[in-house]
PDB file of C-alpha atoms in Angstrom:
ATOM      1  CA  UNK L 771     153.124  90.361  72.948  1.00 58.00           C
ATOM      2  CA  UNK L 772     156.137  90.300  70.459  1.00 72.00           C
ATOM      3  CA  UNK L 773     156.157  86.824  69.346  1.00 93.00           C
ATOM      4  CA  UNK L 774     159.723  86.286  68.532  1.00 97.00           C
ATOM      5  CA  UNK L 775     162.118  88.867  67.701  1.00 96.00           C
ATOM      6  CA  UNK L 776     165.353  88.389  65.557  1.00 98.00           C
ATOM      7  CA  UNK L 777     168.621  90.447  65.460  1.00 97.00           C
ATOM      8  CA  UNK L 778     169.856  91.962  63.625  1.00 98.00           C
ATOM      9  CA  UNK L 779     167.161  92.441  60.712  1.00 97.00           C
ATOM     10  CA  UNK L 780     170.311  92.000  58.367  1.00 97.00           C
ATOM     11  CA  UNK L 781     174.113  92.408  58.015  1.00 97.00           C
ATOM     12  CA  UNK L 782     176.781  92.269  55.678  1.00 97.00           C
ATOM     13  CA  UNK L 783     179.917  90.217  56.799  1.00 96.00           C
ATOM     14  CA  UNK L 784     183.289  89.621  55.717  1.00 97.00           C
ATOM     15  CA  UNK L 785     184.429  85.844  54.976  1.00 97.00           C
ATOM     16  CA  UNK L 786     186.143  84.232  58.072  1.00 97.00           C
ATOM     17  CA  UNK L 787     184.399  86.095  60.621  1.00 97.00           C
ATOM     18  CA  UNK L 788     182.298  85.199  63.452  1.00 97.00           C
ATOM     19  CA  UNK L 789     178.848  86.119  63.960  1.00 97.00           C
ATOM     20  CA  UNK L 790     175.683  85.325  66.542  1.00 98.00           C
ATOM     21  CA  UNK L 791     171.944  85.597  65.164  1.00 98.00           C
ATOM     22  CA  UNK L 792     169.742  86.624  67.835  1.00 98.00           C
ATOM     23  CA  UNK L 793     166.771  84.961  68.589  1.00 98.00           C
ATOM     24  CA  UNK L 794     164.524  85.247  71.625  1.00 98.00           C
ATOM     25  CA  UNK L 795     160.765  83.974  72.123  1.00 97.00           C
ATOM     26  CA  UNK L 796     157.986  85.860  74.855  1.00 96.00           C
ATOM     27  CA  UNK L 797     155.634  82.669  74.267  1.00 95.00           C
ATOM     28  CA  UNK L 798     157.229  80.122  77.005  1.00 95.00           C
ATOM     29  CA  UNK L 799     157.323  77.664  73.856  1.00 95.00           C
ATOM     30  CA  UNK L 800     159.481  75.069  74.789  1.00 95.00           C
ATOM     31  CA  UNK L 801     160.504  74.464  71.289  1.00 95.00           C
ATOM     32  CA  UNK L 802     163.007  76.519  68.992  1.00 97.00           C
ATOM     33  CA  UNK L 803     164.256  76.380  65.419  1.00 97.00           C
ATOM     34  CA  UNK L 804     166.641  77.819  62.850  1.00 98.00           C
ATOM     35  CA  UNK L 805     166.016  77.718  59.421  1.00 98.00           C
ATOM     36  CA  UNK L 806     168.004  79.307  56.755  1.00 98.00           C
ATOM     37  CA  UNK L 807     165.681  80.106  53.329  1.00 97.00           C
ATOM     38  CA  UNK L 808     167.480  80.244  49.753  1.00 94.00           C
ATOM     39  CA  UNK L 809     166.308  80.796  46.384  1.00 88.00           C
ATOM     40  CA  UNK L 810     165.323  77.116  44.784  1.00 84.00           C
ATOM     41  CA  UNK L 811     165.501  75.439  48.212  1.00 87.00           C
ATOM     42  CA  UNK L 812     163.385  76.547  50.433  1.00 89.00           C
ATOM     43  CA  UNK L 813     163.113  76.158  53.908  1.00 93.00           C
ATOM     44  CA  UNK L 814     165.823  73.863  55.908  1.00 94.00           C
ATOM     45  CA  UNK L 815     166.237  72.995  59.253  1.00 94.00           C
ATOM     46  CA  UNK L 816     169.558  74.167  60.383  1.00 97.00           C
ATOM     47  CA  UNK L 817     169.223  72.952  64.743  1.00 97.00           C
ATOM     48  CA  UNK L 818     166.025  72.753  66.780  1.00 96.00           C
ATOM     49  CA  UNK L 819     165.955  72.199  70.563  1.00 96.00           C
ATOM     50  CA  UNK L 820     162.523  70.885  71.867  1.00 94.00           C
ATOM     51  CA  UNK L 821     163.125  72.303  75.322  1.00 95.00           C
ATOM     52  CA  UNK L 822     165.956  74.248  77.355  1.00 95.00           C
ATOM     53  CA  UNK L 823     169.197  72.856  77.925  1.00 95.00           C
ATOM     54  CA  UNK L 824     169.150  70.285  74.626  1.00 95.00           C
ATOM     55  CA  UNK L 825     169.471  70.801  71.388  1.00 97.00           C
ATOM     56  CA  UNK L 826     169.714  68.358  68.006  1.00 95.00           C
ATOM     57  CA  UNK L 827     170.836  68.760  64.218  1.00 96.00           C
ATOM     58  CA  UNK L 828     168.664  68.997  61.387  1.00 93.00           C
ATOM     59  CA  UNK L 829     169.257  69.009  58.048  1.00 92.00           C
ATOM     60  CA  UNK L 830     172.327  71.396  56.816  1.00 96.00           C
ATOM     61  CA  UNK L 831     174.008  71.657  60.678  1.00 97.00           C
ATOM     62  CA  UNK L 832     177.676  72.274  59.287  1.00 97.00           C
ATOM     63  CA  UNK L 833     179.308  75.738  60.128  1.00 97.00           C
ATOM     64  CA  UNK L 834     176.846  76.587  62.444  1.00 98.00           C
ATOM     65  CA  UNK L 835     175.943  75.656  66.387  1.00 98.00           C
ATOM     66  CA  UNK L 836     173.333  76.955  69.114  1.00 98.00           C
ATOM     67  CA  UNK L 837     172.816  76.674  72.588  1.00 97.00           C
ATOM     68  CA  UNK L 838     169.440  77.231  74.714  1.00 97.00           C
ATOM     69  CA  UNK L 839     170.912  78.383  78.006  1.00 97.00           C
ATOM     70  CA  UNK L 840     167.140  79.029  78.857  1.00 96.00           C
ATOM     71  CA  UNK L 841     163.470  79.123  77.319  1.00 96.00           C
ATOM     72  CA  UNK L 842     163.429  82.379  75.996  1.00 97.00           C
ATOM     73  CA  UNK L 843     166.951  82.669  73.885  1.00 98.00           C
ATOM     74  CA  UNK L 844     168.031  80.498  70.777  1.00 98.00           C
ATOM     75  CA  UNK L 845     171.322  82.000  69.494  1.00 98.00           C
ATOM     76  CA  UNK L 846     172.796  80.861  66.095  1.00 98.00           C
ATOM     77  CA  UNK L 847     176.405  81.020  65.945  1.00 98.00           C
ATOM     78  CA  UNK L 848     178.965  81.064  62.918  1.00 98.00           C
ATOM     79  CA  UNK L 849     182.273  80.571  63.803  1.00 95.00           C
ATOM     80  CA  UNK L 850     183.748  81.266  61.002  1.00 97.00           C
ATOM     81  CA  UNK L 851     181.195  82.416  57.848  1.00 97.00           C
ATOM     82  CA  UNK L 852     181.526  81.729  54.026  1.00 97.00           C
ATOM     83  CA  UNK L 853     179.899  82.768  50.915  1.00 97.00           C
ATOM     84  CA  UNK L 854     177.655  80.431  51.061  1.00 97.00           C
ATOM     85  CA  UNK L 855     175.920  80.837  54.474  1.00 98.00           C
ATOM     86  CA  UNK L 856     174.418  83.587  52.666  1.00 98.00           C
ATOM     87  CA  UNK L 857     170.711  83.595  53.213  1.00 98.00           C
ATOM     88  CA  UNK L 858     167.961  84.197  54.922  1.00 98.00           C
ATOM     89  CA  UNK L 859     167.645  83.217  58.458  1.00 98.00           C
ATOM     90  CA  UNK L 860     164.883  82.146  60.295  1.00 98.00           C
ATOM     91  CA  UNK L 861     163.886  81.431  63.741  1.00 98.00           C
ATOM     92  CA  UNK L 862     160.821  79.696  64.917  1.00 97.00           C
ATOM     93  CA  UNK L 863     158.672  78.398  68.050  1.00 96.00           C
ATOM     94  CA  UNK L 864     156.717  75.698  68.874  1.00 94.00           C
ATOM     95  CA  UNK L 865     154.657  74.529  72.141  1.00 93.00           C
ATOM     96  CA  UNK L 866     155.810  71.050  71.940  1.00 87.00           C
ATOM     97  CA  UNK L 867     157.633  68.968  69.369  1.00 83.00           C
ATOM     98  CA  UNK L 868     154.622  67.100  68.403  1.00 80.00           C
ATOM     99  CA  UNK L 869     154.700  67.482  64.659  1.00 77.00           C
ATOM    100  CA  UNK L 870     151.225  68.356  64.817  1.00 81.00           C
ATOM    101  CA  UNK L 871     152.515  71.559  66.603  1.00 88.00           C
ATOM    102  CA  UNK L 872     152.394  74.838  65.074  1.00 91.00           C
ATOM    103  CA  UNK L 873     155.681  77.085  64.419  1.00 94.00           C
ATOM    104  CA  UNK L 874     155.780  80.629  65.058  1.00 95.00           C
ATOM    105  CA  UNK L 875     158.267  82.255  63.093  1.00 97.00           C
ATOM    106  CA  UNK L 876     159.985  85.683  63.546  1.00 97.00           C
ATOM    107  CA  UNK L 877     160.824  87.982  60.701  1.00 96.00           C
ATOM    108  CA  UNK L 878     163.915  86.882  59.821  1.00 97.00           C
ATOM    109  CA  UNK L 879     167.323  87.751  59.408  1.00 98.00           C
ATOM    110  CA  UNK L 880     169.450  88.611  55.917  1.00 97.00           C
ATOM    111  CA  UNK L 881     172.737  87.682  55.818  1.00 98.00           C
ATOM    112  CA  UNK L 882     175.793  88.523  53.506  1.00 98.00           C
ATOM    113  CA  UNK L 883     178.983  87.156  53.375  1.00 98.00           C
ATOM    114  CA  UNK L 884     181.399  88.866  51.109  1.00 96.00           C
TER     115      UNK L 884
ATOM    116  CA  UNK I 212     163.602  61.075  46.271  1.00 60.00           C
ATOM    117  CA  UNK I 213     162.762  64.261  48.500  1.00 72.00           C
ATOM    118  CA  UNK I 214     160.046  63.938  51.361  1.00 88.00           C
ATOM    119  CA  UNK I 215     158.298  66.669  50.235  1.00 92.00           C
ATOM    120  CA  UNK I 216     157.782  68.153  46.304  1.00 93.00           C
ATOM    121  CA  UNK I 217     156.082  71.326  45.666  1.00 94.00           C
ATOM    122  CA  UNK I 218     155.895  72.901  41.930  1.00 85.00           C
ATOM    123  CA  UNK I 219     158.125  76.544  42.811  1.00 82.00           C
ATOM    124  CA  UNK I 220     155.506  77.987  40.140  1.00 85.00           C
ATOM    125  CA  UNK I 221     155.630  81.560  40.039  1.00 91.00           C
ATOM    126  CA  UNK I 222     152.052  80.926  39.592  1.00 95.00           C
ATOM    127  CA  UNK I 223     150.053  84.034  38.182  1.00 97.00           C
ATOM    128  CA  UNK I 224     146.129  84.457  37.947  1.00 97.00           C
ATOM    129  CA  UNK I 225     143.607  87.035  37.591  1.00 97.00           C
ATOM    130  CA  UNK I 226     141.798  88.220  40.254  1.00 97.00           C
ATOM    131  CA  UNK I 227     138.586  86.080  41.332  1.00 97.00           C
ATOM    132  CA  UNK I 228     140.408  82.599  39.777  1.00 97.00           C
ATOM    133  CA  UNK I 229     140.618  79.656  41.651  1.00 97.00           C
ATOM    134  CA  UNK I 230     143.626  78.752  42.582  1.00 97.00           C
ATOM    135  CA  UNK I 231     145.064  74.873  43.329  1.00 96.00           C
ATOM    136  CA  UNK I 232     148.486  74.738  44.870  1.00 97.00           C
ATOM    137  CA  UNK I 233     149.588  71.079  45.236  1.00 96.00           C
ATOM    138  CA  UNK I 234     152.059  68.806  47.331  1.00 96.00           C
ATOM    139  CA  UNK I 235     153.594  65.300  47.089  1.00 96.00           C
ATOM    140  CA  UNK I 236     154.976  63.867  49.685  1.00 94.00           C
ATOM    141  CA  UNK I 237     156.870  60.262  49.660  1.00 91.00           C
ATOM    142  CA  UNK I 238     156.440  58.954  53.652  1.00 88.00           C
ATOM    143  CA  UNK I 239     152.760  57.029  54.081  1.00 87.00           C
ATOM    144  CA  UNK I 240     153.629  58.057  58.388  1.00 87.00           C
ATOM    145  CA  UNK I 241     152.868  61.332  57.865  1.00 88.00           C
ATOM    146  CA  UNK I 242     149.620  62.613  59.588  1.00 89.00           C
ATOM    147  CA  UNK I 243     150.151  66.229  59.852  1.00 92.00           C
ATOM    148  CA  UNK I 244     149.397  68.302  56.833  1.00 94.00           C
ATOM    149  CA  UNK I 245     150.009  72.370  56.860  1.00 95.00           C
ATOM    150  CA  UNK I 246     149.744  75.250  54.786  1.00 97.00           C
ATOM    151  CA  UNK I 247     151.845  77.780  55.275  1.00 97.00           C
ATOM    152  CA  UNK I 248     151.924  81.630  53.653  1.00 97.00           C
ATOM    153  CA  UNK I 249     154.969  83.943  53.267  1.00 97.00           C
ATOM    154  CA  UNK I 250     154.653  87.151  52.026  1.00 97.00           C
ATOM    155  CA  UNK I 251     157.436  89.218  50.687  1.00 94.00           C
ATOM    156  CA  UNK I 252     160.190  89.504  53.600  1.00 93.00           C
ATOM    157  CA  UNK I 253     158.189  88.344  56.206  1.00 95.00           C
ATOM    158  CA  UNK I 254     158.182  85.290  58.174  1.00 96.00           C
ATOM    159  CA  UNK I 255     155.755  82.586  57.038  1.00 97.00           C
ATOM    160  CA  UNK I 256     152.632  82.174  59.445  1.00 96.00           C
ATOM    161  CA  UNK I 257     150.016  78.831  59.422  1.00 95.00           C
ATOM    162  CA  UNK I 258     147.286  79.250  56.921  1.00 96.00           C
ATOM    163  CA  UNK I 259     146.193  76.111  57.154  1.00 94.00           C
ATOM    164  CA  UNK I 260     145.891  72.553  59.568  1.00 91.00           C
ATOM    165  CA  UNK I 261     145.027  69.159  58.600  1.00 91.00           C
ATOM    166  CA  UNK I 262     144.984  66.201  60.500  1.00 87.00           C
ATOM    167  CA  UNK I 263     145.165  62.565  58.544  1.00 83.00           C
ATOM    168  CA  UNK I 264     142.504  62.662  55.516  1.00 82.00           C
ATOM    169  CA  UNK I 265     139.898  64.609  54.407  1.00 84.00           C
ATOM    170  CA  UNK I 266     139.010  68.292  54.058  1.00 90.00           C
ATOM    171  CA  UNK I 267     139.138  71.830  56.014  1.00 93.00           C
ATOM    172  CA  UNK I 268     137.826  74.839  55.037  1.00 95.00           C
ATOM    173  CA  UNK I 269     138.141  78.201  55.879  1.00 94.00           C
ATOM    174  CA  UNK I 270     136.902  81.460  54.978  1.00 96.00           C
ATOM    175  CA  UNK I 271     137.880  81.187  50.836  1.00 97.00           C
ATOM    176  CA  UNK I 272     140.501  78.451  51.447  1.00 97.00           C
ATOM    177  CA  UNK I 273     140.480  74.533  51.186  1.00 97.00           C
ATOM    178  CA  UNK I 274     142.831  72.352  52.583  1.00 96.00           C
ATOM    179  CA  UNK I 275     142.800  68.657  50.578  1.00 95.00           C
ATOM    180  CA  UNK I 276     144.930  65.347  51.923  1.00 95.00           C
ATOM    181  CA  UNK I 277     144.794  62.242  49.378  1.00 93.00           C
ATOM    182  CA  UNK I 278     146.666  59.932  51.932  1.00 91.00           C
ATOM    183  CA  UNK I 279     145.852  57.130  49.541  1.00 91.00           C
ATOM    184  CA  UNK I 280     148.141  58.803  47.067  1.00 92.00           C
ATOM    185  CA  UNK I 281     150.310  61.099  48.936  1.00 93.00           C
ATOM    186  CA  UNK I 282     149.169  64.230  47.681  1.00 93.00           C
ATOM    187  CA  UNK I 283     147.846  67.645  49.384  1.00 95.00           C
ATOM    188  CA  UNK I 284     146.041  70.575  47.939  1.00 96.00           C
ATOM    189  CA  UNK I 285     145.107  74.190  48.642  1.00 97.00           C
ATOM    190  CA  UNK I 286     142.534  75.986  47.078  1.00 97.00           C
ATOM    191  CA  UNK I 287     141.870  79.540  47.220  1.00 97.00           C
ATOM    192  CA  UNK I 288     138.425  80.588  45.802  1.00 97.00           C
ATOM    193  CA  UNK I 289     137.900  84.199  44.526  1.00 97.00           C
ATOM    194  CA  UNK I 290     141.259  84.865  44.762  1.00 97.00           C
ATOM    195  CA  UNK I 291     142.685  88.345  45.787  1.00 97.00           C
ATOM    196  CA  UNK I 292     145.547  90.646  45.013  1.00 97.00           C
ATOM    197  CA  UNK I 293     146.176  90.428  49.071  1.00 97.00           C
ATOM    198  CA  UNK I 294     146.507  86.574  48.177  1.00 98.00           C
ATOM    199  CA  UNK I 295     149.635  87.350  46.696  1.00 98.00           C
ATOM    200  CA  UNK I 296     152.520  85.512  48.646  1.00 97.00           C
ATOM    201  CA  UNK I 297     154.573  82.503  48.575  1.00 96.00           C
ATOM    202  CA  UNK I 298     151.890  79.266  50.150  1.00 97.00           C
ATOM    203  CA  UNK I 299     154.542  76.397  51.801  1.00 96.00           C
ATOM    204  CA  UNK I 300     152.889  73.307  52.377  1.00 96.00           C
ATOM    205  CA  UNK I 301     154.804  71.711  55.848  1.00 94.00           C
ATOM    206  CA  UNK I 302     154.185  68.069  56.408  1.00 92.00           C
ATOM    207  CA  UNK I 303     155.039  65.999  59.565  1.00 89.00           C
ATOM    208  CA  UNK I 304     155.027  63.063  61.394  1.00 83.00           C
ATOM    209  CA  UNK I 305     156.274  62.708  64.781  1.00 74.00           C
ATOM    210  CA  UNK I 306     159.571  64.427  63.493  1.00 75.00           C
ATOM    211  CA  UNK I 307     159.977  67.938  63.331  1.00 81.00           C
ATOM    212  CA  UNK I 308     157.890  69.740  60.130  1.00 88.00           C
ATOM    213  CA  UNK I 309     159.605  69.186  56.463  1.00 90.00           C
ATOM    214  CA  UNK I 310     158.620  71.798  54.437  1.00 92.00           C
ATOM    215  CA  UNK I 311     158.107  72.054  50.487  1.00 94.00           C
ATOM    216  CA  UNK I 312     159.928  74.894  48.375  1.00 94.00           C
ATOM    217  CA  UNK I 313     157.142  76.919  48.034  1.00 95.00           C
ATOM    218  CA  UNK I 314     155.087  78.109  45.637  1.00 95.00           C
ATOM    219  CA  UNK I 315     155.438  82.015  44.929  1.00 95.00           C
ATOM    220  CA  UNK I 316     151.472  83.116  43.798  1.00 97.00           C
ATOM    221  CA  UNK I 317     150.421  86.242  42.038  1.00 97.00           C
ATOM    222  CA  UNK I 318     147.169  87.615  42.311  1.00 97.00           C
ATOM    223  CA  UNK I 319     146.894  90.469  39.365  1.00 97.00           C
ATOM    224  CA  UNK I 320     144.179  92.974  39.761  1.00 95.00           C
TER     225      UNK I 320
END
């Protein structure tokens, strides 16, 4: 069993460009997460989506957008990346959305934008 | 005020110290109190679960909610060099986790 997996494992990009951050789940959770990670600021929420077809905002949402076309895959999308989307990205899984529910994250992703 | 406030440290010790990593947290709904640990370019994985009040051990590790004062602890007894990582604490309600900074720990042999 894989857990989750995350594509690619990191990437330089040029400002202005767009770019999909892979993320896909072997668990059946029915909830998903993206986090980004930066120096002094830990972990925050980018989207979640507590089950297949829905998704919701969390707490830096701007420049970026998902979809969960199904259980297994929650892409992260940036239509058009800056400087500062440079991070370090992480995807995670839950059974439920009860906050008592643990998250299973994957390894991550490191981005660059130049 | 943030929800959550963890000290970023780095926090070094020798090996065998006890260590006490520490959490405030501002909203009295919050029930679900968890440790996470991140080693170096990994993904973090649970450590640690706490329902509402009270203790949890496990192994060399304490988990600690004051819910009287907002505050949540980790201990780590006879601490390790493998101890070495970055411990998030992750508090919820019935909202999805919020996590604290992290504190980055060093265990030196």
């Amino acid at each position: 069993i894989a857990g989750i997996t995350q594509a690619p494992t990191s990437q330089i990009l040029a400002a202005g460009r767009r770019m999909t951050l892979r993320c896909t789940q072997d668990m059946r959770h029915n909830a998903m997460y993206w986090y980004r990670q930066d120096l002094g600021l830990g972990l925050r929420l980018i989207h979640y989506s507590n089950t297949a077809g829905t998704t919701g905002k969390g707490e830096v949402p701007d420049g970026y957008s998902v979809s969960r076309a199904n259980t297994d895959d929650f892409p992260l999308t940036l239509a058009s990346a800056v400087p500062s989307q440079t991070s370090v990205y992480f995807c995670a899984s839950s059974v439920g959305t009860s906050g008592g529910d643990t998250q299973y994250f994957g390894p991550g992703t490191r981005l660059t934008v130049l | 005020q943030k929800e959550v406030e963890q000290d970023p440290g780095p926090l070094s010790v020798p090996e065998g110290a006890i260590v006490s990593l520490n959490c405030t947290y501002s909203n009295s709904a919050f029930q679900y109190f968890m440790w996470y640990r991140q080693y170096s370019r990994k993904g973090p994985e649970l450590l640690m679960y706490t329902y509402s009040s009270g203790n949890k051990e496990d192994g060399r590790f304490t988990a600690q909610v004051d819910k009287s004062s907002k505050y949540i602890s980790l201990f780590i007894r006879d601490s390790q060099p493998s101890d070495s990582a970055t411990y998030l604490c992750a508090i919820s309600g019935n909202t999805p986790l919020v996590f604290g900074k992290g504190t980055r720990l060093s265990v030196i042999a």
